[in-house]
Amino acid sequence: AMKCFSGAAVTRKTAEVVSNILGVSVRDAFRFERDERPLSKKTIREYVLFANQVLHFANERYHSVQAEFKMPAKGARPRFVDCIHEDEVCKLMSEIDKCSMPEQAIVLSLLNTGVRRAELAGLTWSDFDFKECTVHVNKSLLVFRDFGYQHTATKESNDRYIDVAPEYMEFMQQYKEKRLMGASWQRDMVKNKESKRESLMRLAGEEFVIIDDFGWPRNPDGYNALVKRVAKKAGLKDIHPHMFRHTFVSLLMSNPDIGV
């Protein structure tokens, strides 16, 4: 709603939700504009690569495409998906114990859930089902210059449950217990958050998973530097948070027991 009233362009889905809350029709509340910009070459290339992977899977599993179809040879594709390779994951895991608990929580969460940065920042402990080993992802935490911290819906309102490894849940249980001890919970805040005090105070009482020493949620914009710092300890370069999302999907696709 804030974006709408400030004049920002929004999708039709968002317009419908806001109009419904206001009790008016979408046509009365919004001006419609058609966006006919062509897809970029990068986007088209990504679509083609994905379609090739699906066709290859369909051919191997169901023999549903012509036999002469073949995947491109390794290195022949114009652009590879930027994921973290197996040997790099091993290096990260061998060094992760030497990192601080918050650093471990962020890196392990990105790797084990495949969530976006904002989705990880928006997770609360109520989203964790330690018995069933699932994480419920249905919200994001975004930080705007003019509006501060905003706990909002995920991209495309993608509400989902993620099955995670028991080992990851065991670590998060330990992390939860340690982070709840000794913090001066949501009373003070570091100097660089003072400008966002009003928006943070509206989030008081929320049990965010990724927090600073005062119990306030950490800005997801800072995850990039943190991930690079952890990767550097493992001797890795050019690692960024979204690579973990691609890696998570690659791990699922490499498992013959999990379908596309």
Coordinates of C-alpha atoms in Angstrom, one line a residue:
A1 CA 0.0 0.0 0.0
M2 CA 2.9 2.4 0.8
K3 CA 4.4 1.8 -2.7
C4 CA 1.0 2.4 -4.3
F5 CA 0.3 5.7 -2.5
S6 CA 3.8 6.9 -3.3
G7 CA 3.1 6.5 -7.0
A8 CA 5.2 3.4 -7.6
A9 CA 4.3 0.9 -10.3
V10 CA 3.0 -2.4 -9.0
T11 CA 1.7 -5.6 -10.5
R12 CA -1.9 -6.2 -11.2
K13 CA -2.0 -8.8 -8.4
T14 CA -0.8 -6.3 -5.9
A15 CA -3.3 -3.7 -7.2
E16 CA -6.1 -6.3 -6.7
V17 CA -5.1 -7.0 -3.1
V18 CA -4.8 -3.3 -2.2
S19 CA -8.1 -2.5 -4.0
N20 CA -9.9 -5.3 -2.1
I21 CA -8.7 -3.9 1.2
L22 CA -9.9 -0.4 0.3
G23 CA -13.2 -1.8 -0.9
V24 CA -13.0 -0.3 -4.4
S25 CA -12.6 -1.7 -7.8
V26 CA -9.1 -2.0 -9.3
R27 CA -10.2 0.3 -12.2
D28 CA -11.2 3.0 -9.8
A29 CA -8.0 2.9 -7.7
F30 CA -5.3 2.4 -10.4
R31 CA -4.2 3.5 -13.8
F32 CA -3.3 0.6 -16.1
E33 CA -0.3 0.8 -18.4
R34 CA 0.9 -1.9 -20.8
D35 CA 4.6 -2.8 -20.6
E36 CA 5.7 -4.1 -24.0
R37 CA 9.4 -4.1 -23.5
P38 CA 11.0 -7.1 -25.2
L39 CA 12.7 -9.8 -23.1
S40 CA 16.4 -9.3 -22.7
K41 CA 18.8 -11.7 -24.4
K42 CA 19.9 -12.9 -20.9
T43 CA 16.3 -13.8 -19.9
I44 CA 15.6 -15.6 -23.2
R45 CA 18.9 -17.6 -22.8
E46 CA 17.9 -18.6 -19.3
Y47 CA 14.5 -19.8 -20.6
V48 CA 16.2 -21.8 -23.3
L49 CA 18.6 -23.4 -20.9
F50 CA 15.8 -24.4 -18.5
A51 CA 13.7 -25.8 -21.3
N52 CA 16.6 -27.9 -22.5
Q53 CA 17.1 -29.3 -19.0
V54 CA 13.4 -30.2 -18.7
L55 CA 13.4 -31.9 -22.2
H56 CA 16.6 -33.8 -21.3
F57 CA 15.0 -35.0 -18.1
A58 CA 11.8 -36.0 -19.9
N59 CA 13.8 -37.9 -22.5
E60 CA 15.8 -39.9 -19.9
R61 CA 12.9 -40.6 -17.6
Y62 CA 9.9 -41.0 -20.0
H63 CA 11.4 -41.2 -23.5
S64 CA 9.0 -38.5 -24.5
V65 CA 11.1 -36.5 -27.0
Q66 CA 13.1 -37.5 -30.0
A67 CA 16.1 -39.7 -29.4
E68 CA 18.5 -37.4 -31.2
F69 CA 18.0 -34.7 -28.6
K70 CA 21.2 -34.1 -26.6
M71 CA 22.2 -31.8 -23.8
P72 CA 24.9 -29.2 -24.8
A73 CA 28.4 -30.4 -24.1
K74 CA 29.9 -29.1 -20.9
G75 CA 31.5 -25.7 -21.5
A76 CA 29.5 -25.2 -24.7
R77 CA 26.7 -23.2 -23.2
P78 CA 27.1 -19.4 -23.5
R79 CA 26.5 -18.9 -19.7
F80 CA 26.6 -21.2 -16.8
V81 CA 24.3 -21.0 -13.8
D82 CA 26.3 -19.5 -11.0
C83 CA 26.1 -22.1 -8.3
I84 CA 28.6 -23.3 -5.7
H85 CA 30.2 -26.5 -6.8
E86 CA 30.6 -29.7 -4.7
D87 CA 34.3 -29.1 -3.9
E88 CA 33.5 -25.5 -2.9
V89 CA 30.7 -26.6 -0.6
C90 CA 33.0 -29.1 1.0
K91 CA 35.6 -26.3 1.6
L92 CA 32.8 -24.1 3.2
M93 CA 31.7 -26.9 5.5
S94 CA 35.2 -27.6 6.6
E95 CA 35.7 -24.0 7.7
I96 CA 32.2 -23.1 8.9
D97 CA 32.8 -24.2 12.5
K98 CA 35.5 -21.5 12.8
C99 CA 32.9 -18.8 12.1
S100 CA 30.6 -17.0 14.6
M101 CA 27.2 -18.5 15.3
P102 CA 25.3 -15.8 13.3
E103 CA 27.6 -16.3 10.3
Q104 CA 27.0 -20.1 10.5
A105 CA 23.2 -19.6 10.8
I106 CA 23.1 -17.4 7.7
V107 CA 25.3 -19.6 5.5
L108 CA 23.8 -22.9 6.6
S109 CA 20.3 -21.5 6.2
L110 CA 21.0 -20.2 2.6
L111 CA 22.5 -23.6 1.7
N112 CA 19.8 -25.8 3.3
T113 CA 16.7 -23.9 2.4
G114 CA 17.5 -22.1 -0.9
V115 CA 15.6 -19.0 0.3
R116 CA 16.3 -15.5 -0.9
R117 CA 18.1 -13.0 1.4
A118 CA 14.9 -11.1 2.2
E119 CA 13.1 -14.4 2.9
L120 CA 15.8 -15.5 5.4
A121 CA 15.7 -12.1 7.1
G122 CA 12.0 -12.4 7.4
L123 CA 11.9 -15.8 9.1
T124 CA 10.7 -16.0 12.7
W125 CA 11.0 -19.0 15.0
S126 CA 7.3 -19.8 14.5
D127 CA 8.2 -20.7 10.9
F128 CA 10.4 -23.6 12.2
D129 CA 8.9 -27.0 12.9
F130 CA 11.7 -28.8 14.6
K131 CA 9.7 -32.0 14.9
E132 CA 8.8 -32.3 11.2
C133 CA 12.0 -30.7 10.0
T134 CA 10.2 -28.1 7.9
V135 CA 10.6 -24.3 7.4
H136 CA 7.6 -22.2 6.4
V137 CA 8.5 -19.4 4.0
N138 CA 5.7 -16.9 3.5
K139 CA 7.2 -13.4 4.3
S140 CA 10.2 -11.2 3.5
L141 CA 12.0 -8.4 5.4
L142 CA 12.9 -5.5 3.2
V143 CA 14.6 -2.2 4.2
F144 CA 13.6 1.0 2.4
R145 CA 15.3 4.3 2.6
D146 CA 12.1 6.2 3.4
F147 CA 10.1 3.6 5.2
G148 CA 12.7 1.6 7.1
Y149 CA 12.1 -2.1 7.9
Q150 CA 9.0 -3.7 6.4
H151 CA 7.8 -7.2 7.1
T152 CA 6.0 -8.1 3.9
A153 CA 5.0 -10.9 1.6
T154 CA 7.5 -13.0 -0.4
K155 CA 8.3 -12.3 -4.0
E156 CA 5.2 -13.3 -6.1
S157 CA 3.5 -14.1 -2.7
N158 CA 5.2 -17.6 -2.9
D159 CA 4.0 -19.4 0.3
R160 CA 5.8 -22.7 0.7
Y161 CA 7.1 -25.3 3.2
I162 CA 10.7 -26.6 2.8
D163 CA 11.9 -30.0 4.0
V164 CA 15.3 -29.6 5.5
A165 CA 18.0 -31.9 6.9
P166 CA 17.8 -33.0 10.5
E167 CA 21.5 -31.9 11.0
Y168 CA 20.5 -28.4 10.0
M169 CA 17.6 -28.3 12.4
E170 CA 19.9 -29.6 15.2
F171 CA 22.2 -26.6 14.6
M172 CA 19.4 -24.1 14.4
Q173 CA 18.0 -25.5 17.8
Q174 CA 21.5 -24.8 19.3
Y175 CA 21.7 -21.4 17.7
K176 CA 18.2 -20.5 19.0
E177 CA 19.2 -21.4 22.6
K178 CA 22.4 -19.5 22.5
R179 CA 21.0 -16.4 20.9
L180 CA 18.3 -16.2 23.5
M181 CA 20.8 -16.0 26.3
G182 CA 22.3 -12.7 27.4
A183 CA 21.0 -10.4 24.7
S184 CA 19.4 -7.1 25.9
W185 CA 16.3 -7.9 23.9
Q186 CA 14.9 -5.2 21.8
R187 CA 15.6 -2.3 24.1
D188 CA 18.7 -0.8 22.6
M189 CA 19.9 -0.6 19.1
V190 CA 23.2 0.0 17.3
K191 CA 23.9 3.5 16.0
N192 CA 23.4 2.7 12.3
K193 CA 19.8 1.6 13.1
E194 CA 18.7 4.7 14.9
S195 CA 17.4 6.3 11.7
K196 CA 15.1 3.3 11.3
R197 CA 14.0 3.2 14.9
E198 CA 10.3 3.9 14.2
S199 CA 9.9 1.0 11.7
L200 CA 11.9 -1.3 14.0
M201 CA 9.7 -0.5 17.0
R202 CA 6.7 -1.7 15.0
L203 CA 8.5 -5.1 14.8
A204 CA 9.1 -5.4 18.5
G205 CA 8.0 -8.7 19.9
E206 CA 8.7 -10.6 16.6
E207 CA 11.0 -13.5 17.2
F208 CA 13.3 -13.1 14.2
V209 CA 15.8 -15.9 13.5
I210 CA 18.6 -13.7 12.1
I211 CA 19.2 -11.0 14.6
D212 CA 21.9 -8.6 16.0
D213 CA 23.1 -8.6 19.6
F214 CA 20.1 -6.5 20.7
G215 CA 17.4 -8.8 19.2
W216 CA 16.6 -6.7 16.2
P217 CA 16.5 -8.2 12.7
R218 CA 19.6 -7.8 10.6
N219 CA 19.4 -5.9 7.3
P220 CA 19.5 -8.5 4.5
D221 CA 21.5 -6.0 2.4
G222 CA 24.5 -6.9 4.7
Y223 CA 24.4 -10.6 3.9
N224 CA 26.5 -10.2 0.8
A225 CA 29.5 -8.9 2.7
L226 CA 29.0 -11.6 5.4
V227 CA 28.9 -14.4 2.9
K228 CA 32.1 -13.1 1.1
R229 CA 33.8 -12.9 4.5
V230 CA 33.0 -16.5 5.3
A231 CA 33.9 -17.7 1.8
K232 CA 37.3 -15.9 2.1
K233 CA 38.0 -18.0 5.2
A234 CA 37.5 -21.1 3.1
G235 CA 39.7 -19.8 0.3
L236 CA 36.8 -19.1 -2.1
K237 CA 36.1 -16.0 -4.2
D238 CA 33.1 -14.5 -6.0
I239 CA 30.5 -16.1 -3.7
H240 CA 27.2 -14.2 -3.1
P241 CA 24.0 -15.2 -1.3
H242 CA 21.8 -15.9 -4.4
M243 CA 24.3 -18.6 -5.5
F244 CA 23.1 -20.7 -2.6
R245 CA 19.6 -20.6 -4.1
H246 CA 20.9 -22.0 -7.4
T247 CA 23.0 -24.5 -5.5
F248 CA 20.0 -25.7 -3.5
V249 CA 18.1 -26.4 -6.7
S250 CA 21.1 -28.1 -8.2
L251 CA 21.4 -30.5 -5.2
L252 CA 17.7 -31.4 -5.6
M253 CA 18.1 -32.0 -9.3
S254 CA 21.1 -34.3 -8.7
N255 CA 19.0 -36.5 -6.5
P256 CA 17.4 -39.3 -8.6
D257 CA 14.7 -39.8 -6.0
I258 CA 13.4 -36.2 -6.5
G259 CA 11.5 -35.2 -9.6
V260 CA 11.8 -31.9 -11.4

